[in-house]
C-alpha positions as MATLAB code, in Angstrom:
seq = 'MVILVGANNILHLQFNIGLIYALVASLFYAVYIMITKGILQKITTVTFMFYNMLGASAFLLIICGYQHTELLHFPTATWLNLLGMGIVCQLAGWITINYAINHMEATRVSIALLSQTVIAGIWAAFFLHETLELKEIAGSIIVLAGIAVTFLKKKTQVIKV';
ca = [
     112.807   82.688  103.393;
     115.744   81.927  104.844;
     117.202   84.796  102.561;
     114.772   87.121  104.217;
     115.120   85.859  108.309;
     119.156   84.364  107.465;
     119.529   80.805  108.257;
     121.170   80.524  111.332;
     117.574   81.873  112.910;
     116.245   79.705  110.755;
     118.194   76.909  112.044;
     117.678   78.127  115.896;
     114.750   78.560  115.286;
     115.023   82.661  116.785;
     111.858   84.916  114.949;
     111.059   88.192  116.337;
     107.468   89.033  116.874;
     107.175   91.071  113.948;
     108.148   88.113  111.777;
     105.873   86.171  113.217;
     103.068   88.592  112.878;
     103.854   89.171  108.986;
     103.883   85.422  108.578;
     100.656   84.944  109.949;
      99.155   88.776  108.514;
     100.510   86.305  104.961;
      98.622   83.671  105.962;
      94.676   85.667  106.312;
      95.726   87.837  103.740;
      95.640   84.005  101.117;
      92.518   82.756  102.922;
      90.708   86.421  102.364;
      91.852   86.243   98.930;
      90.492   82.030   98.716;
      87.206   83.124  100.507;
      86.343   86.583   98.434;
      87.203   84.695   95.384;
      84.134   82.605   95.440;
      81.693   85.391   97.273;
      82.269   87.482   94.055;
      80.967   84.952   92.007;
      77.795   85.006   93.508;
      77.677   88.767   94.437;
      79.072   92.375   92.974;
      82.392   93.993   93.768;
      80.587   96.874   95.505;
      78.608   94.566   97.231;
      80.802   92.632   98.923;
      83.003   95.634   99.942;
      80.253   97.396  101.450;
      79.492   94.328  103.645;
      83.141   93.712  103.875;
      84.076   97.002  105.274;
      80.781   97.159  107.828;
      81.426   93.555  108.724;
      85.209   95.216  109.708;
      83.946   98.780  111.106;
      81.850   97.083  113.718;
      84.395   94.784  114.832;
      86.783   97.577  115.300;
      84.472   99.769  117.409;
      83.931   97.068  119.252;
      87.441   96.666  119.917;
      87.977  100.330  120.178;
      84.889  100.250  122.988;
      86.881   97.234  124.895;
      90.201   99.110  124.937;
      88.337  102.560  125.855;
      90.218  103.945  122.722;
      89.244  107.839  121.693;
      87.343  107.815  118.716;
      86.414  111.551  118.153;
      88.362  113.986  119.513;
      91.022  114.687  116.553;
      92.657  117.853  115.290;
      91.375  118.925  111.523;
      94.645  117.464  110.519;
      94.457  114.109  111.440;
      90.823  113.606  110.533;
      91.953  115.190  106.502;
      94.552  112.252  106.418;
      91.778  109.756  107.940;
      89.613  110.727  105.281;
      92.351  110.316  102.654;
      93.671  107.061  104.012;
      90.214  105.704  103.577;
      89.287  106.799  100.563;
      92.045  106.254   98.623;
      94.693  103.692  100.581;
      91.340  101.409  101.872;
      87.845  101.857   99.770;
      89.950  102.558   96.299;
      92.827   99.614   96.856;
      90.597   97.385   98.239;
      87.813   97.699   95.440;
      91.224   97.727   93.127;
      92.481   94.214   94.134;
      89.065   92.887   94.704;
      87.866   93.749   90.832;
      90.976   92.063   90.272;
      89.909   88.591   92.329;
      86.947   89.070   90.452;
      88.431   89.216   86.843;
      91.564   86.888   87.238;
      92.868   83.289   88.803;
      93.405   84.237   92.200;
      96.821   82.711   92.075;
      97.893   85.244   89.420;
      96.866   87.956   91.832;
      98.171   87.211   94.913;
     101.316   87.207   92.421;
     100.856   90.470   90.967;
     100.469   91.833   94.526;
     103.639   91.000   95.379;
     104.933   94.330   93.626;
     102.734   95.902   96.363;
     106.596   95.982   98.613;
     108.710   97.410   95.215;
     106.769   99.760   95.428;
     106.583  100.791   98.724;
     110.229  100.407   98.677;
     110.195  102.772   95.758;
     107.796  105.404   97.539;
     110.009  105.270  100.419;
     113.004  106.224   98.511;
     111.254  108.986   97.032;
     108.983  110.836   99.092;
     110.377  109.934  102.887;
     114.614  110.175  101.403;
     114.700  106.516  102.600;
     117.961  104.608  101.234;
     117.557  101.487   99.350;
     120.214   99.251   99.898;
     121.959   97.202   96.992;
     120.510   93.643   98.069;
     116.960   95.557   98.393;
     116.838   96.700   94.803;
     118.281   93.185   93.706;
     115.225   91.530   95.669;
     112.994   93.950   93.878;
     114.455   93.482   90.524;
     113.999   89.572   91.820;
     110.202   90.301   92.729;
     109.414   91.616   89.405;
     110.972   89.266   86.612;
     109.292   86.460   89.187;
     105.859   88.409   88.396;
     106.636   88.813   84.736;
     107.678   85.297   84.167;
     104.122   84.004   85.714;
     102.358   86.073   83.445;
     104.061   84.916   80.475;
     102.191   82.779   78.349;
     103.221   80.186   76.662;
     103.454   80.271   72.390;
     101.673   77.597   71.180;
     103.218   75.804   67.999;
     101.487   75.063   64.688;
     102.524   72.622   63.059;
     101.906   72.927   59.230;
     101.179   69.696   57.376;
];
């Protein structure tokens, strides 16, 4: 946190709104993982995803109605992009995460999900031609090494008698 935000910003409590949103989102994400782990012990992943996305869609529809947001009149290309994002990013991504939560410890899933930032950085460099700075590359290596360390199993010693 100190490296991310900077020591002076922490000492003087100078946080920008983006950081505050990111921290709140992290809290919500942790709550989601914990609640999901409990629910997936009782129902299937697909059933959970159906009701999860149905609830989110209903809530977002209410927000869009309140804000008078346009929901229908988009160009075909926009609809195709939304469809692709809905299937790949939302449906496939979240089903994969929820299957992982159902089959692994929640702590390990949350640690493995730290690789999202590394993958996003690599893809941004490759697809969007963004430049990764040395500190971002070093940070990515540290994150991946940290993930690897948590997944290493301790060797059990066998004592021969």
